[in-house]
Short mmCIF file of C-alpha atoms in Angstrom, two decimals:
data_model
loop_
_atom_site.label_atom_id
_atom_site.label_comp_id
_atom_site.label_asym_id
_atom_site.label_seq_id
_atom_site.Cartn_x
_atom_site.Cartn_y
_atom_site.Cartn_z
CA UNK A 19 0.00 0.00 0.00
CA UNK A 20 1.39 3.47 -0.71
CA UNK A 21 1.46 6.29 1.52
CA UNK A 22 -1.00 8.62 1.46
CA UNK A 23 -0.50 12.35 0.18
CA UNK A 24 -2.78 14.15 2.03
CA UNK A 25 -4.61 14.54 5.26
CA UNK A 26 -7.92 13.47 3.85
CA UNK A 27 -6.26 10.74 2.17
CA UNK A 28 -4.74 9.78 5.37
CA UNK A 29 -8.03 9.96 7.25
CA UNK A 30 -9.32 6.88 4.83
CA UNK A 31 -6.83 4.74 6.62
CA UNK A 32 -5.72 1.00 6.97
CA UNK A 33 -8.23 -2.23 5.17
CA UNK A 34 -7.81 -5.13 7.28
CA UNK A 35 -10.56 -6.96 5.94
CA UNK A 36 -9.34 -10.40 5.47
CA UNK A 37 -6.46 -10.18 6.98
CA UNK A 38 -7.28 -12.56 10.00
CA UNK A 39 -6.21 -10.27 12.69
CA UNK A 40 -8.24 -10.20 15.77
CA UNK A 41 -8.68 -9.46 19.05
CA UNK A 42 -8.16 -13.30 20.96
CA UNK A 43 -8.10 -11.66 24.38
CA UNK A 44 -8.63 -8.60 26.12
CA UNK A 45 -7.43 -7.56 29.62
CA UNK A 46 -7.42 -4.40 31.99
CA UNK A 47 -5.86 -3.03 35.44
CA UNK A 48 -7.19 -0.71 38.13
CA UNK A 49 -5.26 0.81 40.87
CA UNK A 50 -6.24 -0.20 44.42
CA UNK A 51 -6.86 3.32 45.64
CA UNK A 52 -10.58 4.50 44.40
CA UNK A 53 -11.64 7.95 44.88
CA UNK A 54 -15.09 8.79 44.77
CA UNK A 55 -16.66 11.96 44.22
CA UNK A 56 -19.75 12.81 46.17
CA UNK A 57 -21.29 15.77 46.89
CA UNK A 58 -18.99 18.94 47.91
CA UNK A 59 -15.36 18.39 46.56
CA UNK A 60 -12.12 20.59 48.12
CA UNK A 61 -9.16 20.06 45.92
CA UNK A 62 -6.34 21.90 45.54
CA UNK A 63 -7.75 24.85 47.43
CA UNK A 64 -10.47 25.10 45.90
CA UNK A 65 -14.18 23.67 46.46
CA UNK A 66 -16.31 22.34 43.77
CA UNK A 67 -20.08 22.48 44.36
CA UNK A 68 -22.22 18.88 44.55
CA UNK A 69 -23.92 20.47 41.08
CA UNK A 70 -20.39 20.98 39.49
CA UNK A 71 -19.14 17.69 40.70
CA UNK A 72 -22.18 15.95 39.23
CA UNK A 73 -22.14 18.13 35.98
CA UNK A 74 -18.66 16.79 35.16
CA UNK A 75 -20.05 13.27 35.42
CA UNK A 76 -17.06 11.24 36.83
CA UNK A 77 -18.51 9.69 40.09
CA UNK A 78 -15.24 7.32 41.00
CA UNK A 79 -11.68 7.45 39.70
CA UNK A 80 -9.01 5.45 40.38
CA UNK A 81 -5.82 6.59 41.46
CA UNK A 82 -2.07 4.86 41.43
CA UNK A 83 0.17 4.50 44.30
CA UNK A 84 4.20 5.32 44.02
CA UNK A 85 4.36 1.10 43.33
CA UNK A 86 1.86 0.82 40.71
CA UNK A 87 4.16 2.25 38.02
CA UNK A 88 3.24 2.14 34.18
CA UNK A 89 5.32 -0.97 33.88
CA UNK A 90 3.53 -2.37 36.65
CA UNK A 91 0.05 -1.84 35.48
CA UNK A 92 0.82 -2.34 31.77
CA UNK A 93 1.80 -5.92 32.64
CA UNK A 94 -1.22 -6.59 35.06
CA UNK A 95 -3.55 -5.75 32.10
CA UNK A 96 -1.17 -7.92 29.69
CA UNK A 97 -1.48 -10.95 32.10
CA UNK A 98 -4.91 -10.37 32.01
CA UNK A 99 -5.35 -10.49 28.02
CA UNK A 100 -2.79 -13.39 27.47
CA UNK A 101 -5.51 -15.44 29.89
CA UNK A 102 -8.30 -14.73 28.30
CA UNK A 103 -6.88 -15.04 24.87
CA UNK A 104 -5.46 -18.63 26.35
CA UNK A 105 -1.43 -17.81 25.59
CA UNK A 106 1.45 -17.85 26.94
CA UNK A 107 4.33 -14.96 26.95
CA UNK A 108 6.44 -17.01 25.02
CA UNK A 109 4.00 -17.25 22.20
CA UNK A 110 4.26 -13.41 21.67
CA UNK A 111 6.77 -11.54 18.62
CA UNK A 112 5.67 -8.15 20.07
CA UNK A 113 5.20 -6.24 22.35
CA UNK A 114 4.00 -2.57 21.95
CA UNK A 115 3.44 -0.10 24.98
CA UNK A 116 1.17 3.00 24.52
CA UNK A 117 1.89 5.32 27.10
CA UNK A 118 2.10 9.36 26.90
CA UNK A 119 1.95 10.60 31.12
CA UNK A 120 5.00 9.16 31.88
CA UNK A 121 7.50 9.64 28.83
CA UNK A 122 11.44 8.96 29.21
CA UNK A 123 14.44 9.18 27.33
CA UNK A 124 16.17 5.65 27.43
CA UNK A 125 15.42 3.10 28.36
CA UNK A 126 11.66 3.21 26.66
CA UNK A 127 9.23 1.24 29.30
CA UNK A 128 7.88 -1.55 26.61
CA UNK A 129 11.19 -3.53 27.02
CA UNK A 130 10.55 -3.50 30.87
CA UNK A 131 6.61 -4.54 30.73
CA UNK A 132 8.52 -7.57 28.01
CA UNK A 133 11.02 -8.45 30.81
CA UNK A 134 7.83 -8.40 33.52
CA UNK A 135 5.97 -10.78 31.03
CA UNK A 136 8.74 -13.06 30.66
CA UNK A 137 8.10 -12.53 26.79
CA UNK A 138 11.46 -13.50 25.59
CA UNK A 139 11.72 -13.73 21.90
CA UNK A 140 9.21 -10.15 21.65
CA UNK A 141 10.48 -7.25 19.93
CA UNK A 142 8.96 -4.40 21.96
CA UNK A 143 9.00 -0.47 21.96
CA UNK A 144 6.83 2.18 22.99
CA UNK A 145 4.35 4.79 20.96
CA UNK A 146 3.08 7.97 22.32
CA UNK A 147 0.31 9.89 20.11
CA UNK A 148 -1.22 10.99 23.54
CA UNK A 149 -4.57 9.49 23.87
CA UNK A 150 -5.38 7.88 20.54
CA UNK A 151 -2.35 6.05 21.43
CA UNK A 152 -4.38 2.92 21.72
CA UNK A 153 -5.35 3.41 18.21
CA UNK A 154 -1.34 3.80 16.99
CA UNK A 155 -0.47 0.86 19.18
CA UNK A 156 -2.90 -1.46 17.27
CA UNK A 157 -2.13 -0.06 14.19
CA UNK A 158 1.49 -0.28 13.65
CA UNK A 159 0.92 -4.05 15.06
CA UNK A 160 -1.39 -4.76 12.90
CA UNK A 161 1.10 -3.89 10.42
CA UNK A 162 4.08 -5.40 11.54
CA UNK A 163 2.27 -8.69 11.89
CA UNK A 164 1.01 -8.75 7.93
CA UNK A 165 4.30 -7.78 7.18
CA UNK A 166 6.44 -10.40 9.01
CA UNK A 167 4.76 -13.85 7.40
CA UNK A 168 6.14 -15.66 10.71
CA UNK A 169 4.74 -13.54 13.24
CA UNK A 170 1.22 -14.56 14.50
CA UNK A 171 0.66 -12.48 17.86
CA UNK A 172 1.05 -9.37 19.49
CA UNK A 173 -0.24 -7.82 22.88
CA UNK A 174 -0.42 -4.09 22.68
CA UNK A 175 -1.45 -1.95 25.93
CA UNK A 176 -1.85 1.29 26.95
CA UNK A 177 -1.32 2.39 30.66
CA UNK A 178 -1.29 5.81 32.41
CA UNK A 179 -1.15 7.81 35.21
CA UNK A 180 -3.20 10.50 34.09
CA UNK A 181 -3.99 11.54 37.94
CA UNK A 182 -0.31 13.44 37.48
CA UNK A 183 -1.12 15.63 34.66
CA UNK A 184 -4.23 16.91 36.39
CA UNK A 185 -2.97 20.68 37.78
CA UNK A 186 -3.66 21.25 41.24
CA UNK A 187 -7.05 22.88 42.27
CA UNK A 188 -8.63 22.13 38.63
CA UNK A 189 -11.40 20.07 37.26
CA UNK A 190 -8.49 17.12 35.94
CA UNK A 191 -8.74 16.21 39.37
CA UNK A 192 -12.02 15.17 39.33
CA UNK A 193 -11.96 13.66 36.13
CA UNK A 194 -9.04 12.04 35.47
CA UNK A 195 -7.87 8.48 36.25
CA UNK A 196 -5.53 5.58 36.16
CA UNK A 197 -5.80 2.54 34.16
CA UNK A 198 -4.41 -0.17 32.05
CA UNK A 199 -5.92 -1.68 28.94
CA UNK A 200 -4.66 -4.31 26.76
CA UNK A 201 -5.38 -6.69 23.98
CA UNK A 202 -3.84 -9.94 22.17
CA UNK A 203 -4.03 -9.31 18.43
CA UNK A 204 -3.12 -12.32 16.29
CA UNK A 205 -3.57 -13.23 13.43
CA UNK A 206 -5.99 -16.28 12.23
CA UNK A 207 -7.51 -17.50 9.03
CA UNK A 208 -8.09 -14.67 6.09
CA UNK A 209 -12.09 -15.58 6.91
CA UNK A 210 -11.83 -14.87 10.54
CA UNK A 211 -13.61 -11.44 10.88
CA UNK A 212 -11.71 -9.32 13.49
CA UNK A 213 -10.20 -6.11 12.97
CA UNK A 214 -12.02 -4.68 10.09
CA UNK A 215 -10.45 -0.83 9.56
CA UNK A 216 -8.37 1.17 11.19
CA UNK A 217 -7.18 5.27 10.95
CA UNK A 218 -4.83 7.88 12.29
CA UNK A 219 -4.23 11.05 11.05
CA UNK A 220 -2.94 14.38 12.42
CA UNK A 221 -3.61 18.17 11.83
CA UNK A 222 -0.40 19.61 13.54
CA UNK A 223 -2.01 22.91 12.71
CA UNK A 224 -4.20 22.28 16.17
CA UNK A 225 -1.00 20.72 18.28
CA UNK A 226 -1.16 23.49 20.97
CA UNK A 227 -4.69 22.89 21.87
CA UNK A 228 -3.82 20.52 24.13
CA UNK A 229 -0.30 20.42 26.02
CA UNK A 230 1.45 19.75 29.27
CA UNK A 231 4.98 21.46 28.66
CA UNK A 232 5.00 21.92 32.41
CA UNK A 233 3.82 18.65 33.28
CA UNK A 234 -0.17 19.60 33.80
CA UNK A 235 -2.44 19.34 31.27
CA UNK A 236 -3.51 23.10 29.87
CA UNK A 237 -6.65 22.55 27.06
CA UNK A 238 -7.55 25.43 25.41
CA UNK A 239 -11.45 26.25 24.79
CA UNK A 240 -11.69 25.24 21.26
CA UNK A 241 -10.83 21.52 22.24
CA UNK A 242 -14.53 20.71 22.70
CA UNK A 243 -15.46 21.30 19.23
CA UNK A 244 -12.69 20.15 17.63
CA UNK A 245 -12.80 17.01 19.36
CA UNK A 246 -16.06 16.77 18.29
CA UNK A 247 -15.17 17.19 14.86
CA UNK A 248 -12.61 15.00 14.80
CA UNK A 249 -14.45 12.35 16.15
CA UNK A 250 -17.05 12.76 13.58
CA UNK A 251 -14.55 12.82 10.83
CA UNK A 252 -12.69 8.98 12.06
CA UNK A 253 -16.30 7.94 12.56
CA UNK A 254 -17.59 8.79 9.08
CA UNK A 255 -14.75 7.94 7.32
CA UNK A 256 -14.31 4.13 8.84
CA UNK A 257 -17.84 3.88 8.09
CA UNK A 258 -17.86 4.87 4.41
CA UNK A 259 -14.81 2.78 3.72
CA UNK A 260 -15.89 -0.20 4.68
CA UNK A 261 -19.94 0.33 3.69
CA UNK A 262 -21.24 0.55 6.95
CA UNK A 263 -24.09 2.68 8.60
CA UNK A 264 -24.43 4.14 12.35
CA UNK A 265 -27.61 1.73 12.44
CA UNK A 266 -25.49 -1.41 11.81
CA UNK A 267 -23.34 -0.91 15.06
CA UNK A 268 -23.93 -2.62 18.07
CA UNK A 269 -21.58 -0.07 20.04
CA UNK A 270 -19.31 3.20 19.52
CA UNK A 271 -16.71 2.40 22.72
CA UNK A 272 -14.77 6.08 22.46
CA UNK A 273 -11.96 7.32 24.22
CA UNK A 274 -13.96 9.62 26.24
CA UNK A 275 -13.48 13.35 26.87
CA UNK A 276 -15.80 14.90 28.39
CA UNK A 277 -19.72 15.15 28.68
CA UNK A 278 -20.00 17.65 26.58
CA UNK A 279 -17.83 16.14 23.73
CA UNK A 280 -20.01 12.77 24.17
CA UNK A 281 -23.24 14.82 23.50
CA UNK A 282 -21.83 16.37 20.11
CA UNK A 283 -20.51 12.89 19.14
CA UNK A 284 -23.96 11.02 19.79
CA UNK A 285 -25.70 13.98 17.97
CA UNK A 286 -24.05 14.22 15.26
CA UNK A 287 -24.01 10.59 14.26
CA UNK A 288 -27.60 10.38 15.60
CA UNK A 289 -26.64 7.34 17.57
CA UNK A 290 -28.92 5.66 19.71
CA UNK A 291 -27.92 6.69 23.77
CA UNK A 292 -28.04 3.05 24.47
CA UNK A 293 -25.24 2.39 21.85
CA UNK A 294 -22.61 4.85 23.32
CA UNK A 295 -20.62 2.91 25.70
CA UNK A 296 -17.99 4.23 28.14
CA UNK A 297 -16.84 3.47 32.01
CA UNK A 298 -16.43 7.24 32.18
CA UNK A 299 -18.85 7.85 35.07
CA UNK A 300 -17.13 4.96 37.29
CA UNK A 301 -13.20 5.67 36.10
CA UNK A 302 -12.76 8.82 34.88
CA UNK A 303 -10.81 9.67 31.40
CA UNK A 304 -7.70 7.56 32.27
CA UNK A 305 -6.09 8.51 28.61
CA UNK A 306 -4.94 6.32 26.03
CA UNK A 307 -6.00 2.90 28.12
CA UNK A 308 -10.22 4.03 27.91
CA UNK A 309 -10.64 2.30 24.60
CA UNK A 310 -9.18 -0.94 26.19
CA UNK A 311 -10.03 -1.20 29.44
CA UNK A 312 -13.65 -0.37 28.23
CA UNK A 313 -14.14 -3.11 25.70
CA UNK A 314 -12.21 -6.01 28.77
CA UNK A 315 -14.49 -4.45 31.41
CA UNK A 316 -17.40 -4.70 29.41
CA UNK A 317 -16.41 -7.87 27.49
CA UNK A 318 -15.99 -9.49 30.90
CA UNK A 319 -19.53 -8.27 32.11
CA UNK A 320 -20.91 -10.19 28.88
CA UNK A 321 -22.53 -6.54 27.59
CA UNK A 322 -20.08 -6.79 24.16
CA UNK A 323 -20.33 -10.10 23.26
CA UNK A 324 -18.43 -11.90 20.88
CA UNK A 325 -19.63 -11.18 16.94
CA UNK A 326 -20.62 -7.59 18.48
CA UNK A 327 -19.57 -4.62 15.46
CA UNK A 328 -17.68 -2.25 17.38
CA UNK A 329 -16.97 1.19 16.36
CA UNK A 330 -13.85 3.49 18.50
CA UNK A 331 -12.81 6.58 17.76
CA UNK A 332 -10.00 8.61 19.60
CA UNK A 333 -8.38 12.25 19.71
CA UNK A 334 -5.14 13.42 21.41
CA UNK A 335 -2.52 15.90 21.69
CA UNK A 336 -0.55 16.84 18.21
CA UNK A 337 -3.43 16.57 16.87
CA UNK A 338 -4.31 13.34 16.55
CA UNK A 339 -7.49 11.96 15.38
CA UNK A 340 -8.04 8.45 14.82
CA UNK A 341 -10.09 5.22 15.31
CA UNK A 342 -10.70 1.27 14.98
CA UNK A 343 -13.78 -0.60 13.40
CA UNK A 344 -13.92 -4.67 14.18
CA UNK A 345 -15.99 -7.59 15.68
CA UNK A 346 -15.26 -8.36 19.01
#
């Protein structure tokens, strides 16, 4: 496949029909310390009304301790996955880390969660692409495993520590969370209906409308509606590429923002409320692991169900804009 030459090309993304990659097993990890917000909130100084706390719509969040590092809860969802999915560690030939709240120079954290697993013979490296970094972590596996005839499997998860990009006193501390999400991709039989379509594009004309060059998060007011936009744009483009309509979802599973970006997303798709699916009220935005640790939590709670056409879109920081369509 050549690469494309323009944004809107770009946006049409990755045909994986066929391919026989799919999601064998998915996993998550939550850190022990949960932190529920009820009624009046005092943070930072300052003191959130019970109306304000229950406009923002995050009624737990969890929160990690100085031991549960990324590593740590990147392998805890891993283990988790490669259970479900039935493997071993050994059986893996990568191993990709999404990660953006806890970035370092050398050495990158995948090869430690590899070491944790006991995943010997696994290439592994990290990706950033803030929080559609879920969506670039499945992506470039996806990739790597039709290119490499001998590799079959991959586990790709995203863990952070979003609770330390929240600046002191503001609403981030109310809303955002910790978490780990992760998922075995492999590949199976061409006929094995899996991942279906996948996109990630980037409009570095908008990178400044979110950043954290001093370590907290600073959005600027326009990132409502252009994560709106952007959403709608992954969503209609996956759609029309692989001649699919809103009505034949069973679920759009978004990285989720905020409340208000989840009522211009379900509006303009005219989605049915009982299709949007998130864990946002009972964990908070915990980054690039809310696609993942979404589709395990509900997966395990038998709401998505195997077969089930699942639709996830994601925006981040550079700008990023992108998105996965599959069966579970």
């Amino acid at each position: 496949m050549s690469a494309p030459s323009t944004v809107a090309e770009a946006t049409k993304g990755m045909n994986w029909t066929g391919s026989g990659l799919h999601f064998s097993g998915l996993g998550h990890y939550y850190p022990r310390e949960l932190v529920r917000n009820e009624g009046e909130v005092s943070i930072g100084g300052r003191t959130y009304s019970p109306q304000a706390v229950e406009e923002l719509g995050v009624k737990s969040l969890h929160r990690a301790d100085e031991e549960e590092s990324v590593a740590y809860m990147a392998e805890q969802a891993a283990r988790n996955a490669l259970a479900r999915a039935g493997r071993e560690p050994g059986e893996l030939d990568l191993v990709i880390l999404a990660n953006w709240t806890d970035r370092q120079w050398i050495p990158e954290i995948g090869p430690e969660v590899t070491a944790r697993l006991g995943a010997d013979r696994a290439l592994s490296f990290d990706v950033c692409g803030a929080c559609t970094g879920f969506v670039h972590g499945v992506q470039v596996a996806a990739a790597m495993l039709a290119a490499q005839p001998t590799w079959k499997r991959a586990v790709v998860v995203a863990a952070d520590r979003f609770t330390r990009r929240a600046r002191p006193g503001t609403r981030g501390q109310l809303i955002f969370g910790d978490a780990a999400g992760a998922v075995v991709l492999e590949r199976g039989e061409a006929d094995r209906e899996g991942l279906l379509r996948s996109t990630l594009a980037c409009d570095a004309s908008q990178a400044d409308t979110v950043a954290a060059r001093d370590g907290w998060l600073r959005p600027r007011p326009e990132l409502i509606e252009l994560a709106i936009g952007s959403s709608l744009k992954v969503a209609g483009s996956l759609l029309d590429s692989g001649g699919i309509g809103v009505p034949d979802l069973d679920w759009l599973i978004p990285h989720p923002g905020n409340n208000a970006i989840h009522a211009g997303v379900k509006s303009g798709l005219t989605l049915p409320p009982e299709k949007f699916l998130t864990n946002f009220a009972e964990r908070g935005n915990t980054g690039c692991a809310s696609i993942p640790i979404a589709l395990s939590e509900f997966s395990e709670a038998n709401l998505v169900k195997p077969g089930d056409l699942v639709l996830s879109t994601a925006v981040g920081s550079g700008w990023y804009y992108g998105g996965l369509l599959f069966r579970v």
